[in-house]
Phi, psi and omega in degrees: 000135181291160180296327179294318179292321177298318180295318179298311183296322179295314180294317180299315181297319179298312182293324178299315179291322178300310182288334176296318179286326174299317179295320179298317179294318180296317179295323178296316179296319179295317179298317179297318180295316180296320179297317178298318178296316181298315180295318184296321186264345177299316182287335182274352182286137173244131181263132180253141182279345187265004180233156186289148171274132184235131174250126179252113190295129177067019176233129176271162184301335182296339182296333179296331181272343177260009187220325190242141174287313178288139182242352184243124180228167181272049170204153174266125178275119182242156183264356185236116181298337182296330182259007183273144170277327181229142179237130183249129173245144174249105177071302184261130180257132180253101178287346179295348177287348177054056184279146179210134179060043179244152165275116184248131180239120180253109175268107179262122192242001188270155177287168182301326182296338181262358190296328180286335178287320185253032184290136179248120172246104189260148185287162177298322180298326180302317180280325182293322186270349185225169175252111192254133174235132178250128180239119182200163176276346180292146180287342183215122179299344180298344175303324190224005188216133170255097180281144176239020179193178184288148175204160175265145182237127174240117175267121184214180170295168177287128173246121179209151179303140175291150188241026179289337174080015182254145167272171186303322180297321178297317182295318182292338182276351181292128177263110184294340186273330186269073180237098184271343181264146190274294191214142179213167173221150174240131175214135183273346181212139181233015179201169173111314177227169186304316181300317180290316179299320180294322179300316180298317180298317180294315180300313180295325179295318178297316182293321179299331180280002178093013179295149177273025183294123173264143185240128177235158177149183182303137180285136178199174176298322179295316179293319182300329183281351179279129188303315186259028178291128185249357177117193183275171182224113181278313182238107185299323184297333180292322175289317181297337179274347182261332186259155178278321186230144178237113176284118182250118180249103179290148181296332181226076192293339182262002183280131182300126176068013175275093179230115187259189185293346187303315183288327177294317179303314182297312183295320179299330181263009175076020181253124185290126179283138164255106196256116172254096184186200186303140176288353175296347180303331179292341178272350182257325186227152169300140184300335182287348183271354183206165173245122180268124178253099187288332182203173177252028173291154188302320183292329177288323179289328174300314179297318181297316182297326176289321181297318182297337179283348184272175176260027182299334181301336182295336177301322178276313185300324184269000182230034184298322183298309180300315182294316181297319178297318179296316180294315183296323180290318191260334191234000181295130177301318183287328174293323178295317176300314179308314184291312186290323181287340177257017172062039173244159181284142172287164188295314187245086170271149186255000000 
């Protein structure tokens, strides 16, 4: 092995171990924070007999405080599916819960490229014993589901908990004006499937052109090879509060109605999104709240680089309250649950 390769491997191994321990510490802190939130609000919860009990699979009650501005909904969040009137699954359905006589809501949130990975083939009894509703942006549930019984289908935008990691106090403390850093992106994977490989290619193209783009996300050989890789990110809102612009690369940018939590996280934290994804975004937000990047052709990147030099981000940074209220009303995962379990329409049906 050449000395250059030895040096690369040594540095890579050191950084891999360093970020592994950073992640362990960050996960410990996050777990501690979530536990504290759960304990604090568990005692403050009041259960009402006139509203449905809802169990959200693999989600603890603390997520409502790390994701939603609104904290009061017309359902009781319960930890035991046995006492729930309604059970909510996000993408993956667990038949091992042995559910019977429940209202079941399956929110499928993955892009078409992932549908074979997260495919659900559910038994006849699952449909026979329960009342099943599927909510997804896909035009046909057959993309990801083999039904063996009747179900209701709602085609809507993607509803999923926001992942900025802030409680309401954190969001209110963000100062929109003091943003000295220009632009960054977060991505958890840069290889393995077409969407990830393309993200890496786009990021490197921007950096090669001299962009000040900082890159955060899970450490890997692919991430290590990116020139401006800055490490992992424990709390997304902390980065979103420091930067003016957030480059958002959807995994499936050309897919109709595939718009994930990334753009909501940025707007809630007062960071203007640079959005590479579905053109349906114009039907969800006023155009002044984001910059749409339709492609990575040179003429589009020229326009983008000029845009990043402007103070357009202040439109978002100085109007966080108005934007946050709009997002919470129309796109909140928990508001969507509130509506479907109480037999009301979600805001954006397609």
